[in-house]
Tab-separated table of C-alpha atoms in Angstrom:
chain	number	residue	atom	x	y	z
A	1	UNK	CA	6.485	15.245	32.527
A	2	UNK	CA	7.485	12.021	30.852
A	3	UNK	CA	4.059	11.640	28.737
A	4	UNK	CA	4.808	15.179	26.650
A	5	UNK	CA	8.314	13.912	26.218
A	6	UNK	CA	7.121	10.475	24.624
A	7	UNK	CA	4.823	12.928	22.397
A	8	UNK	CA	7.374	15.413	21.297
A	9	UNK	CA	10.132	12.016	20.332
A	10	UNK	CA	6.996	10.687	18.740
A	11	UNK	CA	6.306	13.697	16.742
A	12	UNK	CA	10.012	14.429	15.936
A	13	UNK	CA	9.757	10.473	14.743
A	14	UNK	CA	6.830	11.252	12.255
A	15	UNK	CA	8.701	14.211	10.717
A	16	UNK	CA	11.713	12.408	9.841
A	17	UNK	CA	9.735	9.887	8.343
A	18	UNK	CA	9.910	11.722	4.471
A	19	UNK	CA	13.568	11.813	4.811
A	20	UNK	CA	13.900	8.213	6.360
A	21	UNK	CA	12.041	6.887	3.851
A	22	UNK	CA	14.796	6.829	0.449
A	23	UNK	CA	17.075	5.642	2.792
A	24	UNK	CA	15.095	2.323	4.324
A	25	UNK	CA	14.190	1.890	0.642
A	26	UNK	CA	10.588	2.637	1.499
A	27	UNK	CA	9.109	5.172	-0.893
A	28	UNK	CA	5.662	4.448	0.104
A	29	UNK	CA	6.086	4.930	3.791
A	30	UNK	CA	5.016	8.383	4.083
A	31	UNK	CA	1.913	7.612	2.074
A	32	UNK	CA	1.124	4.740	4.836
A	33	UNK	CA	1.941	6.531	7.550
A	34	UNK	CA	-0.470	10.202	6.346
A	35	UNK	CA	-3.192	7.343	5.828
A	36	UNK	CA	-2.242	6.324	9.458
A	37	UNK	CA	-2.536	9.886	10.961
A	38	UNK	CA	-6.007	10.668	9.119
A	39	UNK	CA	-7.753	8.253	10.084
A	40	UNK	CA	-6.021	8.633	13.551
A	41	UNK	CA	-8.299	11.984	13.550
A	42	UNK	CA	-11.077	9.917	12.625
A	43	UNK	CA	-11.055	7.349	15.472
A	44	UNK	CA	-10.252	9.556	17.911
A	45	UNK	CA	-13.237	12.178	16.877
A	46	UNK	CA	-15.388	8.887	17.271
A	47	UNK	CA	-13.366	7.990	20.719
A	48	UNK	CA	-14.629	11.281	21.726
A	49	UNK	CA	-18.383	10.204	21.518
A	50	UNK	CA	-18.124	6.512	22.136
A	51	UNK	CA	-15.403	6.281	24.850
A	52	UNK	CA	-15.962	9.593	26.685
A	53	UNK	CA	-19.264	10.394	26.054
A	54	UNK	CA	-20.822	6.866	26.377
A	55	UNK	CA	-22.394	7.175	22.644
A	56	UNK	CA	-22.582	4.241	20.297
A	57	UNK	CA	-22.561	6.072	17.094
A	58	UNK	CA	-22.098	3.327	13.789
A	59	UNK	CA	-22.985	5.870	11.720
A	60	UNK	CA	-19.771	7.960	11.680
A	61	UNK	CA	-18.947	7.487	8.363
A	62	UNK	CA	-21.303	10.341	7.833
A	63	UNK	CA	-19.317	13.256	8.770
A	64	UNK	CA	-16.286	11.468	7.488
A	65	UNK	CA	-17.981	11.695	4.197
A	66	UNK	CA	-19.429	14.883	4.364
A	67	UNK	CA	-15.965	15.946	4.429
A	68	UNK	CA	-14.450	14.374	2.041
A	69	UNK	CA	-17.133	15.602	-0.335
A	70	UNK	CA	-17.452	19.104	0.287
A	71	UNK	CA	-13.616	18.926	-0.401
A	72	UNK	CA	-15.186	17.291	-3.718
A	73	UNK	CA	-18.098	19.449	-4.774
A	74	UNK	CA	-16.483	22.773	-4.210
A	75	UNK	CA	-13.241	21.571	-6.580
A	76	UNK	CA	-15.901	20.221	-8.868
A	77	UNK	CA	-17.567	23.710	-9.096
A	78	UNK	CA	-14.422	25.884	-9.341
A	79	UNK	CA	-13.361	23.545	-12.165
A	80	UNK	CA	-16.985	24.079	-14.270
A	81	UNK	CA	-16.593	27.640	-13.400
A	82	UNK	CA	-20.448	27.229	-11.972
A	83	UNK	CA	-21.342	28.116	-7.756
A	84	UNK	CA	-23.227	26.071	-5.863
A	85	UNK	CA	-26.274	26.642	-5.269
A	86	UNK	CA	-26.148	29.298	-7.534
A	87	UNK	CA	-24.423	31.494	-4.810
A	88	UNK	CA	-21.591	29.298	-3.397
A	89	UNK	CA	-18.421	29.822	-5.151
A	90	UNK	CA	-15.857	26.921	-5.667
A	91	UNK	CA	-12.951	26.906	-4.748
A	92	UNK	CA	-9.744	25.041	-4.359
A	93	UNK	CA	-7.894	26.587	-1.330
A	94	UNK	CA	-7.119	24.302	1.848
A	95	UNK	CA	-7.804	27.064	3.894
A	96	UNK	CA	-11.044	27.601	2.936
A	97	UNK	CA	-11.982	23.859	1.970
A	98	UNK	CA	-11.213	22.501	5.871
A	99	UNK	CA	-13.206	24.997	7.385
A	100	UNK	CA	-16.398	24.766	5.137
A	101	UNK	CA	-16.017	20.183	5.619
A	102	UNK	CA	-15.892	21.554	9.456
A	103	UNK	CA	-18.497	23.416	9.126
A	104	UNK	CA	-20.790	21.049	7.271
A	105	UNK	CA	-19.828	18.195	8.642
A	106	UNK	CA	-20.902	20.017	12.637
A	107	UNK	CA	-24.261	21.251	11.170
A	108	UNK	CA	-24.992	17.752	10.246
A	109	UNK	CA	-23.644	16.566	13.796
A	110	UNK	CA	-26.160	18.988	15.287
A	111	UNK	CA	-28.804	18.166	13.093
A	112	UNK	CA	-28.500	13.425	13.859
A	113	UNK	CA	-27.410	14.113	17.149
A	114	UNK	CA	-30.454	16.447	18.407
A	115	UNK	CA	-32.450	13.705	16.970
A	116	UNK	CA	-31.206	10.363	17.793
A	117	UNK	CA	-30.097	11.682	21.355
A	118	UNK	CA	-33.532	12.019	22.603
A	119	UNK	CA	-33.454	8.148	22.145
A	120	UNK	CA	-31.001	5.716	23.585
A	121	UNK	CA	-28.716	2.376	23.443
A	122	UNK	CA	-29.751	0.189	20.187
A	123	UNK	CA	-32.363	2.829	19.133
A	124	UNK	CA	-29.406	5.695	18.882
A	125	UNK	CA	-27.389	3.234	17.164
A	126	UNK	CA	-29.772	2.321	14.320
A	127	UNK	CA	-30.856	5.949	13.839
A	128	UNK	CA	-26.809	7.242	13.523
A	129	UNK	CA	-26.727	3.878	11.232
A	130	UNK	CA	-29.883	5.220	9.168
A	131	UNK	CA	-28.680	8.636	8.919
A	132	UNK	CA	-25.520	7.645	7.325
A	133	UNK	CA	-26.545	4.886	4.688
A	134	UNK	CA	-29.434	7.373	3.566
A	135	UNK	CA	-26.300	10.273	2.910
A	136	UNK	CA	-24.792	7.458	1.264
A	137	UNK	CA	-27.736	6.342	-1.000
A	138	UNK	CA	-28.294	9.784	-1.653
A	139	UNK	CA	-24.732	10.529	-3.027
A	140	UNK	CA	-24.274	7.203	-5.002
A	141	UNK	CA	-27.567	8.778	-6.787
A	142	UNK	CA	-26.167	12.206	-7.304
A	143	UNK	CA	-25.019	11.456	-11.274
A	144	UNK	CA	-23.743	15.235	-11.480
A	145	UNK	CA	-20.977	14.259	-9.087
A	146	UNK	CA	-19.877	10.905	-10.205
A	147	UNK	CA	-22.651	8.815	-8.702
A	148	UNK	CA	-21.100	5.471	-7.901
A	149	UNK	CA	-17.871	6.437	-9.131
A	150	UNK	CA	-17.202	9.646	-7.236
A	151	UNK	CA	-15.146	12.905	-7.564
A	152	UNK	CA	-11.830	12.947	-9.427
A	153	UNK	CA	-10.123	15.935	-7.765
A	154	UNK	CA	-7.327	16.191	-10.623
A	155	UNK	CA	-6.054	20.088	-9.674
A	156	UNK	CA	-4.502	19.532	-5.988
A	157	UNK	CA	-5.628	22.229	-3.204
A	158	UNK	CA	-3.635	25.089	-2.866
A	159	UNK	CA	-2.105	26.527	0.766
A	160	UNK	CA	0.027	30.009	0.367
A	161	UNK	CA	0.209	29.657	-3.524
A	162	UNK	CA	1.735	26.022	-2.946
A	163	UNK	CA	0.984	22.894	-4.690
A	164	UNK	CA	-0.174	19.969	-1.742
A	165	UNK	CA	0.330	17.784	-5.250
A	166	UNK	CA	3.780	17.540	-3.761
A	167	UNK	CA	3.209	14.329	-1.088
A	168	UNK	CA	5.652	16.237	1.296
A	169	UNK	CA	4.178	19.246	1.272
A	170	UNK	CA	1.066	17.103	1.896
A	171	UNK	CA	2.533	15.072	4.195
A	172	UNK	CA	3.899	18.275	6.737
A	173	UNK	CA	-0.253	19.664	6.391
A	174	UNK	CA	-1.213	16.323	7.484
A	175	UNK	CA	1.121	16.500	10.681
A	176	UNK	CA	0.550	19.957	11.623
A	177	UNK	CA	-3.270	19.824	11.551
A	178	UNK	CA	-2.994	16.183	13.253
A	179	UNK	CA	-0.806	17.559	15.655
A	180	UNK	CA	-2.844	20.520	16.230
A	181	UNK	CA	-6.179	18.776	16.489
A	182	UNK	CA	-4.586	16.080	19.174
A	183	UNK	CA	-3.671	19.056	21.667
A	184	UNK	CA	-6.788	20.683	21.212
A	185	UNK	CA	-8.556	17.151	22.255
A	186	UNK	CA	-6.365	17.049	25.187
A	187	UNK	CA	-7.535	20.317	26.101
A	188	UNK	CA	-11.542	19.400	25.724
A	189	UNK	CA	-10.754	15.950	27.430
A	190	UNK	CA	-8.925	17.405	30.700
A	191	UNK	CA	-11.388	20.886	31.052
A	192	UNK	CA	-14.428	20.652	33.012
A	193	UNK	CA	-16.831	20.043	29.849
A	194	UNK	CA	-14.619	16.509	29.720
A	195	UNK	CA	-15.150	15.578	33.470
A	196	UNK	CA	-19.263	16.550	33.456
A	197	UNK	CA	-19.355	14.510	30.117
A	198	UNK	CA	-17.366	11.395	32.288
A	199	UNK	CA	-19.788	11.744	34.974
A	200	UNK	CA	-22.831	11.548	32.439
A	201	UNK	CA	-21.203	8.700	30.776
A	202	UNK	CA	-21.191	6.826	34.099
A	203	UNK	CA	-24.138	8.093	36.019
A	204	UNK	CA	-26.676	9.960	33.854
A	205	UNK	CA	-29.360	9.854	36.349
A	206	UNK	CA	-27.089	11.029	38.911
A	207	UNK	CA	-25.389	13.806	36.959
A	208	UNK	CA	-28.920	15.230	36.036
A	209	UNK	CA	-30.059	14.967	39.947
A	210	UNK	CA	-27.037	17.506	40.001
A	211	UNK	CA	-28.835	19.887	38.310
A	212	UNK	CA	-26.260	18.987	34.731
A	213	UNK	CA	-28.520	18.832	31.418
A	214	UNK	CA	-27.093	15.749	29.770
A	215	UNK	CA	-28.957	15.827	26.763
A	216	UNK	CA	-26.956	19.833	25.589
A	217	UNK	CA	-23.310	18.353	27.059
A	218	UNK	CA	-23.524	15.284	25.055
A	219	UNK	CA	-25.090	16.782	21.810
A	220	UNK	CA	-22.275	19.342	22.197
A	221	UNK	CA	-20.075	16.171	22.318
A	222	UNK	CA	-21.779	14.676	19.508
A	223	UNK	CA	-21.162	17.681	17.415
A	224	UNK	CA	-17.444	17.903	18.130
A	225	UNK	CA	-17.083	14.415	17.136
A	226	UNK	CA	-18.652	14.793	14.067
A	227	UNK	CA	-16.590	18.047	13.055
A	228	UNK	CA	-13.279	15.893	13.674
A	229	UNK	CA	-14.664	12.966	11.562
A	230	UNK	CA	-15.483	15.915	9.017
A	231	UNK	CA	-11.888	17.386	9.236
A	232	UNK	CA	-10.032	13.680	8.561
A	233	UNK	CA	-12.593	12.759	5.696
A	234	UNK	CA	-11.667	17.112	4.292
A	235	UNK	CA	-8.024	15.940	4.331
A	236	UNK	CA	-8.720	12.307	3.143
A	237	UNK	CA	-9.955	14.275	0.024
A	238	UNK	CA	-7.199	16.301	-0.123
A	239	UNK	CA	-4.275	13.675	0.098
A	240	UNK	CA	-6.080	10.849	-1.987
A	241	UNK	CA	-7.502	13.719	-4.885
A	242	UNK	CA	-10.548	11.574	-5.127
A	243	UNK	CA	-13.790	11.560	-3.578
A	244	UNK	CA	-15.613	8.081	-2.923
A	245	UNK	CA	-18.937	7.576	-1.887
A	246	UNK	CA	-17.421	4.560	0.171
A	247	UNK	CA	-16.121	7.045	2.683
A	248	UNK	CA	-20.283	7.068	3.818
A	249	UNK	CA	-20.970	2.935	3.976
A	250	UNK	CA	-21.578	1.443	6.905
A	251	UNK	CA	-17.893	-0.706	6.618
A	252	UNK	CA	-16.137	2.556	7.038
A	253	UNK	CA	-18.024	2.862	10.347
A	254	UNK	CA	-17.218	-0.067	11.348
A	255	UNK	CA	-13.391	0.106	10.832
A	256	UNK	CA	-13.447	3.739	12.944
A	257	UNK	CA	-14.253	1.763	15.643
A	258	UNK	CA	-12.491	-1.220	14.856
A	259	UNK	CA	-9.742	1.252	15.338
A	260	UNK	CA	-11.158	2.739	19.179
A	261	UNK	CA	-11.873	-0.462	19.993
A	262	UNK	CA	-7.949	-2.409	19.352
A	263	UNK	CA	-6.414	0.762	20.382
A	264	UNK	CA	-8.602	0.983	23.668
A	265	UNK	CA	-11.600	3.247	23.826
A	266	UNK	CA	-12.032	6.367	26.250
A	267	UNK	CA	-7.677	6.864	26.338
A	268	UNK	CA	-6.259	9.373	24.425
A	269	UNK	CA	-3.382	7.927	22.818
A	270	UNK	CA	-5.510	4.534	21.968
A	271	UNK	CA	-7.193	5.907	19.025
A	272	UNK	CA	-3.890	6.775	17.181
A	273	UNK	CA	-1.971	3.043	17.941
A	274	UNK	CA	-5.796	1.438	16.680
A	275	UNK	CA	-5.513	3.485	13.106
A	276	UNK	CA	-1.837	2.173	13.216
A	277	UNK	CA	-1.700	-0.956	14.012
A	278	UNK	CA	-5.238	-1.594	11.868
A	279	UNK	CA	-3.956	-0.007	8.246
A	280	UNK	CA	-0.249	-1.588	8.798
A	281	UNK	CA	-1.892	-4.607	9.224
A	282	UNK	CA	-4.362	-4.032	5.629
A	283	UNK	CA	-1.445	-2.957	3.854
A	284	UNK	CA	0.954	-5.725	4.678
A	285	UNK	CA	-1.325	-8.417	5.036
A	286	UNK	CA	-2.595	-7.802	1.727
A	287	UNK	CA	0.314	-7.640	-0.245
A	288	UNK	CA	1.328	-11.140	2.206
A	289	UNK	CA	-2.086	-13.261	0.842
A	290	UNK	CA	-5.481	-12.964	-0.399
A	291	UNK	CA	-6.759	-14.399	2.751
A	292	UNK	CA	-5.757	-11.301	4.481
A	293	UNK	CA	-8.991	-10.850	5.940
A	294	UNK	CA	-9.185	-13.771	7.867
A	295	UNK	CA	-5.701	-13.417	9.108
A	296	UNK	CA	-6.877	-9.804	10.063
A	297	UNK	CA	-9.790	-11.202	11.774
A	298	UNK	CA	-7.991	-13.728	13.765
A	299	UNK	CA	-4.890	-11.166	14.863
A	300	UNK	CA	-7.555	-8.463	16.067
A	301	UNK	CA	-9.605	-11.723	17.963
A	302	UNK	CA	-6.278	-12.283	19.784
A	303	UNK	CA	-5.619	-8.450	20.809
A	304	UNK	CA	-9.749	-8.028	21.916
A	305	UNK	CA	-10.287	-10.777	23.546
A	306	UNK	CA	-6.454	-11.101	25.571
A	307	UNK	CA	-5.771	-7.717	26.034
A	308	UNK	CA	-7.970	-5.175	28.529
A	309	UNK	CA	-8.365	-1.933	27.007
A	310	UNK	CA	-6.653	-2.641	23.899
A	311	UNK	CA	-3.538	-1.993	22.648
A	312	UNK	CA	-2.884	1.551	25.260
A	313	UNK	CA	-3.957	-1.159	28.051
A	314	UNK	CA	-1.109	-3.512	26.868
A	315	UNK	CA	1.471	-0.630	26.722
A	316	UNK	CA	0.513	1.134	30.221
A	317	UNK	CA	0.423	-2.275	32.087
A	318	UNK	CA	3.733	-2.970	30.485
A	319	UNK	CA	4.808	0.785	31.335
A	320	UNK	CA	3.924	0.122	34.974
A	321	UNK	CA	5.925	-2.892	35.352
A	322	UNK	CA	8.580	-1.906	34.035
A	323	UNK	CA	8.900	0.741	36.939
């Protein structure tokens, strides 16, 4: 009973933030903190295959991508008044540009995870690598969409007729889908497709002596994972109106599970204090010294290597003491 109580002060928290802000003389503290729950979506879609499905995946920066440019490409086409594809009509509407970067970003889930899951270990990891530096090769090539300097999304998405140019408005869509995508992961983690996809992780052999297909639960897995990852980069889009083929390199990868890893991979609530405590420390670190990097490097050393299971190990060890 006490764990939906932490989440309900915590959300009530992140409400009051746009309010709080003027008043801690903060006006960019809403923008830090939406950056914070995005990619919170991000690392824990990623969580989701690495922690609780046992997949290495370094190439989610795909479906992160994906999302943020079919966000991208359909604006670009309802701007020059031209589909896509001839058929496809742009368009600028949230509720129709999360759904089709869902969508897309799934298909292409289904599509990298029915092939590199008939491999495993280093092989799956260079093929989900692959897979993602070829989407972003192949985007930093597409000229009719900005090439190497991406989308400029100047006309902000629409929801009911409303402007999301307005950061609060944006800010509120951020929470409610974060919010909303959080308690649908509790759901998947806690129902019995979350306990046979534990068991695979920790037994495969054992679970498929069982009778369990591992191969469909974890693709299935796979392709959740990669329709969250699609959902933060859709939103990404949205908040930042601009498109980047730098949402597809490798580095992006990496920092989603820099993120799982600091805020402690296979828990729930790790994924959101890793995005946290890892774009805090960008921001503030940057604006400290140039060297930020190193100091970055040195900090997230410190929490790795002295803390087991990250930063949601620190705070539940801590929680059990203190009782």
């Amino acid at each position: 009973m006490r764990r939906p109580i932490l989440y309900l002060i915590l959300i009530a928290c992140l409400a009051s933030v746009p309010y709080l802000a003027p008043a801690l003389q903060q006006p960019a503290l809403p923008s830090l903190i939406a950056r914070v729950m995005i990619y919170a979506i991000a690392a824990a879609s990623l969580n989701l295959a690495l922690g609780f499905g046992g997949m290495v995946s370094f190439g989610h920066a795909a479906f992160f991508g994906i999302g943020n440019y079919v966000v991208g490409i359909l604006y670009f086409h309802k701007a020059e008044g031209v589909p896509l594809l001839g058929f496809i009509p742009g368009t600028d509407q949230l509720l129709l540009t999360l759904p089709a970067a869902l969508l897309v970003s799934g298909l292409l889930a289904l599509v990298i995870g029915a092939l590199a899951l008939r491999t495993g270990g280093v092989q799956f990891i260079m093929i989900t690598l692959a897979f993602a530096q070829m989407l972003f090769s192949f985007f930093v090539s597409l000229n009719g969409y900005g090439g190497e300097d991406g989308i400029i999304v100047r006309n902000a998405n629409m929801l009911f007729g409303l402007s999301l140019r307005d950061k609060t408005a944006m800010y509120y869509v951020i929470l409610v889908v974060a919010v909303l995508y959080f308690a649908w992961l509790s759901r998947v983690i806690g129902s019995s497709f979350g306990s046979m996809l534990a068991g695979i992780r920790q037994n495969e052999k054992r679970m498929s002596s069982l009778g369990v297909e591992p191969f469909r639960y974890k693709l299935f897995a796979f392709v959740l994972s990669g329709m969250g990852a699609g959902l933060a980069g859709a939103l990404m889009a949205v908040f930042m109106r601009f498109v980047s083929p730098d949402t597809l390199a490798w580095t992006k990868s990496g920092e989603l599970m820099i993120m799982v890893i600091l805020g402690g991979v296979a828990t729930f609530i790790g994924p959101i204090w890793g995005a946290a405590a890892l774009i805090i420390l960008q921001t503030y670190l940057a604006s400290w010294t140039e060297h930020w990097q190193l100091l970055l490097g040195i900090l997230l050393l410190l929490v790795v290597l002295g803390s087991k299971g990250g930063i949601a190990g620190v705070l539940s060890r801590f929680n059990k003491g203190a009782a």
